[in-house]
mmCIF file of C-alpha atoms in Angstrom:
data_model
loop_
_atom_site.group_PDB
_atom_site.id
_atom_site.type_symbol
_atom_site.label_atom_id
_atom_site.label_comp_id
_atom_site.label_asym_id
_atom_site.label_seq_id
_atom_site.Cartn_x
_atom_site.Cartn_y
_atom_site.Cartn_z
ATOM 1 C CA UNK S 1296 -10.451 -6.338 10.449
ATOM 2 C CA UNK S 1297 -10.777 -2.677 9.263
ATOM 3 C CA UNK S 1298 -13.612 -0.750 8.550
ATOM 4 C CA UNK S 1299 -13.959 1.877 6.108
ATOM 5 C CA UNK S 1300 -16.611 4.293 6.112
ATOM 6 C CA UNK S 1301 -17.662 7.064 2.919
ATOM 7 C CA UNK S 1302 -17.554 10.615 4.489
ATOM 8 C CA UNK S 1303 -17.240 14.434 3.752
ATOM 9 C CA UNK S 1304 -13.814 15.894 5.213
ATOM 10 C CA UNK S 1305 -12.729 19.558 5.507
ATOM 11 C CA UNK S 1306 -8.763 19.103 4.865
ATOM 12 C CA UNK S 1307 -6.342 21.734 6.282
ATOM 13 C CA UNK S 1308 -6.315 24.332 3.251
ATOM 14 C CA UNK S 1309 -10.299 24.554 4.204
ATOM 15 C CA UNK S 1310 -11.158 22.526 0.962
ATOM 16 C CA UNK S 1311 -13.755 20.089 1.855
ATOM 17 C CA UNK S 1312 -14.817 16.436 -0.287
ATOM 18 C CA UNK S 1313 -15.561 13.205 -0.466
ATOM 19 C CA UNK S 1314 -13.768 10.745 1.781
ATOM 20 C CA UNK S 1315 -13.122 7.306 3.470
ATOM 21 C CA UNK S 1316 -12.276 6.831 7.151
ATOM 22 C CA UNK S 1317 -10.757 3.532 7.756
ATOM 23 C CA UNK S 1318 -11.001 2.725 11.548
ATOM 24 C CA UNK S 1319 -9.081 -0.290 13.034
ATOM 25 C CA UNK S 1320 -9.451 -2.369 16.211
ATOM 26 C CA UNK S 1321 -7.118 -1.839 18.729
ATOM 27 C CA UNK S 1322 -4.999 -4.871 18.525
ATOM 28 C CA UNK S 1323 -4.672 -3.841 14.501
ATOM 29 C CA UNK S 1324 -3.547 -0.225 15.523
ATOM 30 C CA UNK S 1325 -0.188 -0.670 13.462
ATOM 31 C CA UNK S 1326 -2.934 -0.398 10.066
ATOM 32 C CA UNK S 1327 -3.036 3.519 10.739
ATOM 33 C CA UNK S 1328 0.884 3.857 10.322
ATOM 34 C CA UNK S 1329 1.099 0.943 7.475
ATOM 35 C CA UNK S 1330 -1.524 2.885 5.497
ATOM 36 C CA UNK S 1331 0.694 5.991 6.134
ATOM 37 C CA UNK S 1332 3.889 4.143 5.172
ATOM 38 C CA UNK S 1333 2.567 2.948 2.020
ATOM 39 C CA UNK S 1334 0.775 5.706 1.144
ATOM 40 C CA UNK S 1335 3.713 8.579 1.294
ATOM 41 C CA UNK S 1336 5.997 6.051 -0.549
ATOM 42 C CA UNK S 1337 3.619 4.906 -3.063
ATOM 43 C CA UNK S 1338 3.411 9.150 -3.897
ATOM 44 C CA UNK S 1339 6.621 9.749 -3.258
ATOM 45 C CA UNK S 1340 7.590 6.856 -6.180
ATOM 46 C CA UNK S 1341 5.076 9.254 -8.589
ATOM 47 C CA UNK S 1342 2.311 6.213 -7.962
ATOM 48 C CA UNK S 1343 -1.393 6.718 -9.278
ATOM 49 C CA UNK S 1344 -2.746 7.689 -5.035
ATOM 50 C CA UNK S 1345 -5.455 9.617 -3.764
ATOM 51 C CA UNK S 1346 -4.566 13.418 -3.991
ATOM 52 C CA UNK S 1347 -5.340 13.939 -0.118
ATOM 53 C CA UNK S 1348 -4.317 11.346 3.004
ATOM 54 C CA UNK S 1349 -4.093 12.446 6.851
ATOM 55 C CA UNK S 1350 -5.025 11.191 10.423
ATOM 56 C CA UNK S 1351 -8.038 11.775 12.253
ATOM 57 C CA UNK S 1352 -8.199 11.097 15.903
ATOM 58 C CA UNK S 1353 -11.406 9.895 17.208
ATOM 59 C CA UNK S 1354 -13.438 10.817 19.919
ATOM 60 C CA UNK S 1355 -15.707 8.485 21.456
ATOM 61 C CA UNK S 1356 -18.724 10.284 20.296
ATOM 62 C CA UNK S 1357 -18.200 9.349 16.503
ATOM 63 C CA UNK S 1358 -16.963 6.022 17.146
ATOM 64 C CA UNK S 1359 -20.575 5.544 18.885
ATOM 65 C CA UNK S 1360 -22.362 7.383 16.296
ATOM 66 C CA UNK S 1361 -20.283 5.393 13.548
ATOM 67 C CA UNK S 1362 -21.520 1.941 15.036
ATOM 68 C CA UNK S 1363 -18.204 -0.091 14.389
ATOM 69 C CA UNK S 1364 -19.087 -3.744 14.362
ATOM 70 C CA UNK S 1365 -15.660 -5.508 14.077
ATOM 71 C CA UNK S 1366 -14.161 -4.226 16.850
ATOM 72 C CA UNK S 1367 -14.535 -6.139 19.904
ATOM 73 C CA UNK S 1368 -11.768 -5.219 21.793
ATOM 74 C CA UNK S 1369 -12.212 -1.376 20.943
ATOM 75 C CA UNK S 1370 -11.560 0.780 18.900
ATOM 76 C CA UNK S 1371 -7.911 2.297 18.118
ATOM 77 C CA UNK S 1372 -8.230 5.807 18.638
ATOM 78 C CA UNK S 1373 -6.643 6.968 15.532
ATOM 79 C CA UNK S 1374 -8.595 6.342 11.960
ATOM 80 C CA UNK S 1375 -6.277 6.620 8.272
ATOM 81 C CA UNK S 1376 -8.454 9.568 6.374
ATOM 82 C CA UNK S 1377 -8.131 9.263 2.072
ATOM 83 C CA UNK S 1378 -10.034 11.085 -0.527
ATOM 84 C CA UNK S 1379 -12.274 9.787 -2.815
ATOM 85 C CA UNK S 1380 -10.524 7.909 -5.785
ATOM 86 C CA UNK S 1381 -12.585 7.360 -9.115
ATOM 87 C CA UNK S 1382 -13.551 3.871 -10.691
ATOM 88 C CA UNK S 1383 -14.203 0.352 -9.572
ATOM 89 C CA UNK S 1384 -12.207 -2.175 -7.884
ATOM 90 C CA UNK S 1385 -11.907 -5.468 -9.902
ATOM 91 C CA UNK S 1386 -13.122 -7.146 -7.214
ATOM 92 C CA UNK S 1387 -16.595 -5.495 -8.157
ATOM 93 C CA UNK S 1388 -16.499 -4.811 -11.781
ATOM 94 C CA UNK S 1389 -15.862 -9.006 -11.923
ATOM 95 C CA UNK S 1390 -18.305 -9.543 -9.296
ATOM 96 C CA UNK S 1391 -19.669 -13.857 -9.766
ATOM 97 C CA UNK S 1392 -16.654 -14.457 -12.159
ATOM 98 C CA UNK S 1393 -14.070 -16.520 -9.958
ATOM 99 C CA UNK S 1394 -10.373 -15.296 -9.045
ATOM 100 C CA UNK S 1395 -8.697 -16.243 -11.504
ATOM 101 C CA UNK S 1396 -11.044 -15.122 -14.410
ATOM 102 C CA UNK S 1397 -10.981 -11.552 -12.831
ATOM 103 C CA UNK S 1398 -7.034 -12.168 -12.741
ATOM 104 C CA UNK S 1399 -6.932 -12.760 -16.269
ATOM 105 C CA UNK S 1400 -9.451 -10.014 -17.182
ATOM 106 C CA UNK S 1401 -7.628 -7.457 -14.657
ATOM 107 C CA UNK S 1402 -3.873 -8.278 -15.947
ATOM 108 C CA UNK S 1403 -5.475 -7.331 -20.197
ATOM 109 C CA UNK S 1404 -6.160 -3.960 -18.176
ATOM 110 C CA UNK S 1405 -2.485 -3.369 -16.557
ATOM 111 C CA UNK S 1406 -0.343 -5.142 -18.722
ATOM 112 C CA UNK S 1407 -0.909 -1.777 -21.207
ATOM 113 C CA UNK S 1408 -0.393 0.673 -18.207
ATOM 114 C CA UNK S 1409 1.883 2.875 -17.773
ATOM 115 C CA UNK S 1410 2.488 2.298 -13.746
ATOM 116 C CA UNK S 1411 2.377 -1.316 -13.877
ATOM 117 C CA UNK S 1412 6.001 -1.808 -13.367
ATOM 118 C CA UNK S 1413 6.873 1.320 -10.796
ATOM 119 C CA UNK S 1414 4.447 -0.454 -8.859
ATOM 120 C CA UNK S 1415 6.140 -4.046 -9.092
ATOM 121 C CA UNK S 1416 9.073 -2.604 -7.814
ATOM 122 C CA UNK S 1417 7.013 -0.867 -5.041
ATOM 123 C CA UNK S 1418 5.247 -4.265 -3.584
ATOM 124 C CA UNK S 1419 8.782 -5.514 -3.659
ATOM 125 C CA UNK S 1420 9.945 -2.571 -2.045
ATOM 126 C CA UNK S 1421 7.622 -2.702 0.411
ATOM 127 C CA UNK S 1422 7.291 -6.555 0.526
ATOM 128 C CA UNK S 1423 3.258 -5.855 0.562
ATOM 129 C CA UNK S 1424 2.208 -9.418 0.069
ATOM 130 C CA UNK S 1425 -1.447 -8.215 -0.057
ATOM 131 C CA UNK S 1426 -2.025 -6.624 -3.008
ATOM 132 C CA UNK S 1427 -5.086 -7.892 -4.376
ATOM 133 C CA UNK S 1428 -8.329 -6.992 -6.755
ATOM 134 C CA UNK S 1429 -9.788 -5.175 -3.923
ATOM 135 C CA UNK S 1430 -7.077 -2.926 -3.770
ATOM 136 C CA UNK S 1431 -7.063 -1.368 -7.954
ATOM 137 C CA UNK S 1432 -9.277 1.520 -8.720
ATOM 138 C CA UNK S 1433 -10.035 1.969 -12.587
ATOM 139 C CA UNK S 1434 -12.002 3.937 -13.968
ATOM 140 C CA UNK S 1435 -14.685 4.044 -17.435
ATOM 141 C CA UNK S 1436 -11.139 4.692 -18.867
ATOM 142 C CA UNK S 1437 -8.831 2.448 -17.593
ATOM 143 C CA UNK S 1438 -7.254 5.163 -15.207
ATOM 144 C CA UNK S 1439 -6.020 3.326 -12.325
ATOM 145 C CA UNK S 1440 -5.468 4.511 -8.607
ATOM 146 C CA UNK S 1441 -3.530 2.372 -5.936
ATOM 147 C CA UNK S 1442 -5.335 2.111 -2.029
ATOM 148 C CA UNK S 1443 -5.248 0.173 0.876
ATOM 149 C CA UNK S 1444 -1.734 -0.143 2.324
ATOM 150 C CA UNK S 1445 -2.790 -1.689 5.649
ATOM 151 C CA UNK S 1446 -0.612 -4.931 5.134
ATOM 152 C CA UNK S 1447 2.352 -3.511 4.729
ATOM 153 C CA UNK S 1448 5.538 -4.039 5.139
ATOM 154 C CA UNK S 1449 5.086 -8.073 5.549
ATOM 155 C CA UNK S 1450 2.012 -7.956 7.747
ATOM 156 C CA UNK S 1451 -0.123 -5.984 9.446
ATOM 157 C CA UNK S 1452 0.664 -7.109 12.724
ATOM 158 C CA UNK S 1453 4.302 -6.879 11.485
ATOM 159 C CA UNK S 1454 7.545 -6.610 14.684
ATOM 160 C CA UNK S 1455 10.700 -5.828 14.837
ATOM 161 C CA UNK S 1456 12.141 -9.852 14.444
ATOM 162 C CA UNK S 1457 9.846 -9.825 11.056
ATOM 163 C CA UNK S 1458 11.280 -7.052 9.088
ATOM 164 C CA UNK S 1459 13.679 -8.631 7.818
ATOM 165 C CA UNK S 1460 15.701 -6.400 4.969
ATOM 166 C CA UNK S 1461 17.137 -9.178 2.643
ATOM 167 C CA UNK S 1462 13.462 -11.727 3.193
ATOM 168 C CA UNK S 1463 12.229 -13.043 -0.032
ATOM 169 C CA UNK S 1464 8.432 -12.298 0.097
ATOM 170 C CA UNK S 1465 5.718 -13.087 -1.972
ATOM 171 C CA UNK S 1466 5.126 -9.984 -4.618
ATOM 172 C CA UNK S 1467 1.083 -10.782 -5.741
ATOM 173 C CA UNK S 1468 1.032 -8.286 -8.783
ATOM 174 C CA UNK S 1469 3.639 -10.421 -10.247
ATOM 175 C CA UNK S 1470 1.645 -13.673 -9.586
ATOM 176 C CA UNK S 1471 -0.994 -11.893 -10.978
ATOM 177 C CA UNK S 1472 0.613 -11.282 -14.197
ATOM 178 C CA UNK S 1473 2.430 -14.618 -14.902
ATOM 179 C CA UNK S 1474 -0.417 -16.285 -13.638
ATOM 180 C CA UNK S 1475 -0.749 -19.412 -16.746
ATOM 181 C CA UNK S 1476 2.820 -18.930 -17.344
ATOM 182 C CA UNK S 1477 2.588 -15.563 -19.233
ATOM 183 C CA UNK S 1478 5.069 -12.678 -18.845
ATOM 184 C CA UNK S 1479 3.104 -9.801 -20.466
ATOM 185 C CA UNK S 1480 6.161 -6.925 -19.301
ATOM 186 C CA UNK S 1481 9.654 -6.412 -19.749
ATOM 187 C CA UNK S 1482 11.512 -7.319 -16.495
ATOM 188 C CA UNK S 1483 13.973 -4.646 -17.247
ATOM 189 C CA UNK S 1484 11.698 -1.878 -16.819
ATOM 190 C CA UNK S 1485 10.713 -3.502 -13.188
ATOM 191 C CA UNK S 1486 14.148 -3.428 -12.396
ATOM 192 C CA UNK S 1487 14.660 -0.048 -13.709
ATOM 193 C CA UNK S 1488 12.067 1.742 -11.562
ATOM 194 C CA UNK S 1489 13.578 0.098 -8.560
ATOM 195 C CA UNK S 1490 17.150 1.859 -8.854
ATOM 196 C CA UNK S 1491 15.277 5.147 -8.231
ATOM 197 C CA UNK S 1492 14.165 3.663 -4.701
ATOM 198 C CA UNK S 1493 17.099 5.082 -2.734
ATOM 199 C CA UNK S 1494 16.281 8.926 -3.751
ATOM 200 C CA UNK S 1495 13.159 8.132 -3.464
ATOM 201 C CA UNK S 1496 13.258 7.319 0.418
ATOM 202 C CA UNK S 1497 15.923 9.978 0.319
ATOM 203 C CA UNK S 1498 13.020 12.423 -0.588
ATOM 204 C CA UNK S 1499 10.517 11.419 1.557
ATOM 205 C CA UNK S 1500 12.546 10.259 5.029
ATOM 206 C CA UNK S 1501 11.900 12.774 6.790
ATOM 207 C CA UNK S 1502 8.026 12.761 6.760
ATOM 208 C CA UNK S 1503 8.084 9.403 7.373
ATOM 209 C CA UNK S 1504 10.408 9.559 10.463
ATOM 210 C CA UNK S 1505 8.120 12.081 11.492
ATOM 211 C CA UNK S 1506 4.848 9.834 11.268
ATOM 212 C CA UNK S 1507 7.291 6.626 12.917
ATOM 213 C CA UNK S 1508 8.033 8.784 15.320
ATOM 214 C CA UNK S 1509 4.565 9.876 16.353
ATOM 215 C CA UNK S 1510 3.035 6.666 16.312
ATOM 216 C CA UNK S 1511 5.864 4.224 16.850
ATOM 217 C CA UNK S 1512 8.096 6.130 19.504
ATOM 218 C CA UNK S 1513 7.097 4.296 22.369
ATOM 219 C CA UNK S 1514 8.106 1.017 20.493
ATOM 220 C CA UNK S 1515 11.533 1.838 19.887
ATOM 221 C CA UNK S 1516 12.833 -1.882 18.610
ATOM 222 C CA UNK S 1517 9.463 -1.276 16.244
ATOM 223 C CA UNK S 1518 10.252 2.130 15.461
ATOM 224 C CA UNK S 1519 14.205 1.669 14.378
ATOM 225 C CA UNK S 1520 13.321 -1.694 12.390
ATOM 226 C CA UNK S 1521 11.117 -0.009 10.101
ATOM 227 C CA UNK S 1522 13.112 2.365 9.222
ATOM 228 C CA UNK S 1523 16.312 0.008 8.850
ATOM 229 C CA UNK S 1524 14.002 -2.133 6.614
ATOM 230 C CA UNK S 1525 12.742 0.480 4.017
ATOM 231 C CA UNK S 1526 16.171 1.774 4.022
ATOM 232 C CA UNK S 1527 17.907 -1.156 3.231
ATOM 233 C CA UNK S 1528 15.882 -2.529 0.776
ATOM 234 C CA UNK S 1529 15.828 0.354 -0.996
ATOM 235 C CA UNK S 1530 19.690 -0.035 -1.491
ATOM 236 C CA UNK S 1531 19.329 -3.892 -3.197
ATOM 237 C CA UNK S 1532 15.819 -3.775 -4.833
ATOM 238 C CA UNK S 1533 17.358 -4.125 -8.318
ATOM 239 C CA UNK S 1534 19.551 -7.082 -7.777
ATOM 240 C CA UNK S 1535 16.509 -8.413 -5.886
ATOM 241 C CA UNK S 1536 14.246 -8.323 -8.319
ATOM 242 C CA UNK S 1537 16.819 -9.681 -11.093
ATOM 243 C CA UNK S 1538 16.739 -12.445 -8.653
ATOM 244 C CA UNK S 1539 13.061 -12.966 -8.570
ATOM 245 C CA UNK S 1540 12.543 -12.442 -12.475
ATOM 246 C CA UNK S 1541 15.042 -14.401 -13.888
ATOM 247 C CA UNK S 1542 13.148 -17.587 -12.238
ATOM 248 C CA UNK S 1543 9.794 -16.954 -14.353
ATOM 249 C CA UNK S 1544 8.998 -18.702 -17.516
ATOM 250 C CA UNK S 1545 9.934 -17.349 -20.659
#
């Protein structure tokens, strides 16, 4: 598993702030470009993110100083950098109530916001089947950020035979808010954000073939499924997602 460690970061304009590092093992090394993924397409789709993201490349000087524990078969030599975010996750402001209580009191908190439907569309998008209470920040006034992006698409560990464009996976924020049987959102908004996905990947493709290219050019089956996947789903998100609504309760 990751870790994630609280740090100060001078960024390339010279501005310098709060921070998290998240270092991965080795065998997870794929969590550095995931995190990247999700993050430029989460911002690129006008999602609540951390204002600042980047890479940092570790020497083996701070990984010793830094004292990973999880790590066993070493560390990967790159770490996924993201400024501080303000709030709480769920995960802690519900801390002794059990999942599905903090469910239910998490869903009173997004059913009213305004992103809660961009961001269906992005899990489905992205088919990140790990969005969970850790992963919400909100704040004393119900401000929410999106992190942690490390899961996606599919899996962490995700290859080339996994990505597969027209797969039917599990979206978690909608679990989360039919959970008991209760659709608190219109479906047609859901549906709606995804029909900007195409200009949206339009907009950001070439940053992101850039980052691919960097991390995943050595894996070329790797490198051109990725691609093909966000691409393609892009295209059919909206007739996906009719798909996947139109089964829920009413």
């Amino acid at each position: 598993m990751a870790e994630t460690y609280a740090c100060d970061i001078a960024w390339g304009d010279g501005t310098q702030a709060r921070a998290f590092l998240k270092c991965f093992p080795s065998s997870r090394s794929l969590g550095v470009v995931n995190e990247l993924t999700g993050y430029l397409i989460a911002k690129a789709c006008a999602l609540p993110v951390p204002e600042r993201a980047g890479v940092v490349q570790l020497n083996q000087s701070l990984v010793d100083s830094m004292d990973i524990k999880n790590c066993s078969g070493g560390v990967y030599r790159y770490a996924f950098a993201v400024s501080e975010a303000p709030g709480q996750s769920p995960n802690s402001m519900y801390a002794g109530l059990s999942e599905n209580i903090a469910a239910i009191a998490t869903r009173e908190i997004l059913q009213g916001w305004r992103g809660l439907s961009p961001l269906m569309a992005f899990d489905e998008w992205a088919a990140n089947q790990d969005r969970n209470l850790g992963n919400f920040l909100i704040d004393e006034k119900n401000e929410i950020f999106i992190i942690d992006h490390s899961n996606l698409p599919v899996d962490i560990c995700w290859t080339s035979e996994s990505l597969v464009p027209e797969g039917n996976f599990r979206n978690i924020l909608i679990d989360i808010m039919t959970l008991g049987g209760m659709v608190p959102f219109e479906g047609g908004f859901v549906t709606r954000a995804a029909e900007r996905h195409p200009e949206v990947f339009q907009s950001v493709k070439e940053e992101l073939k850039a980052w691919w290219q960097a991390f995943l050019g050595n894996d070329p089956s790797r490198r051109a499924a990725i691609e093909s996947f966000f691409h393609d789903r892009a295209k059919n998100g909206s007739d996906r997602l009719n798909q996947k609504l139109s089964t829920m309760p009413v």
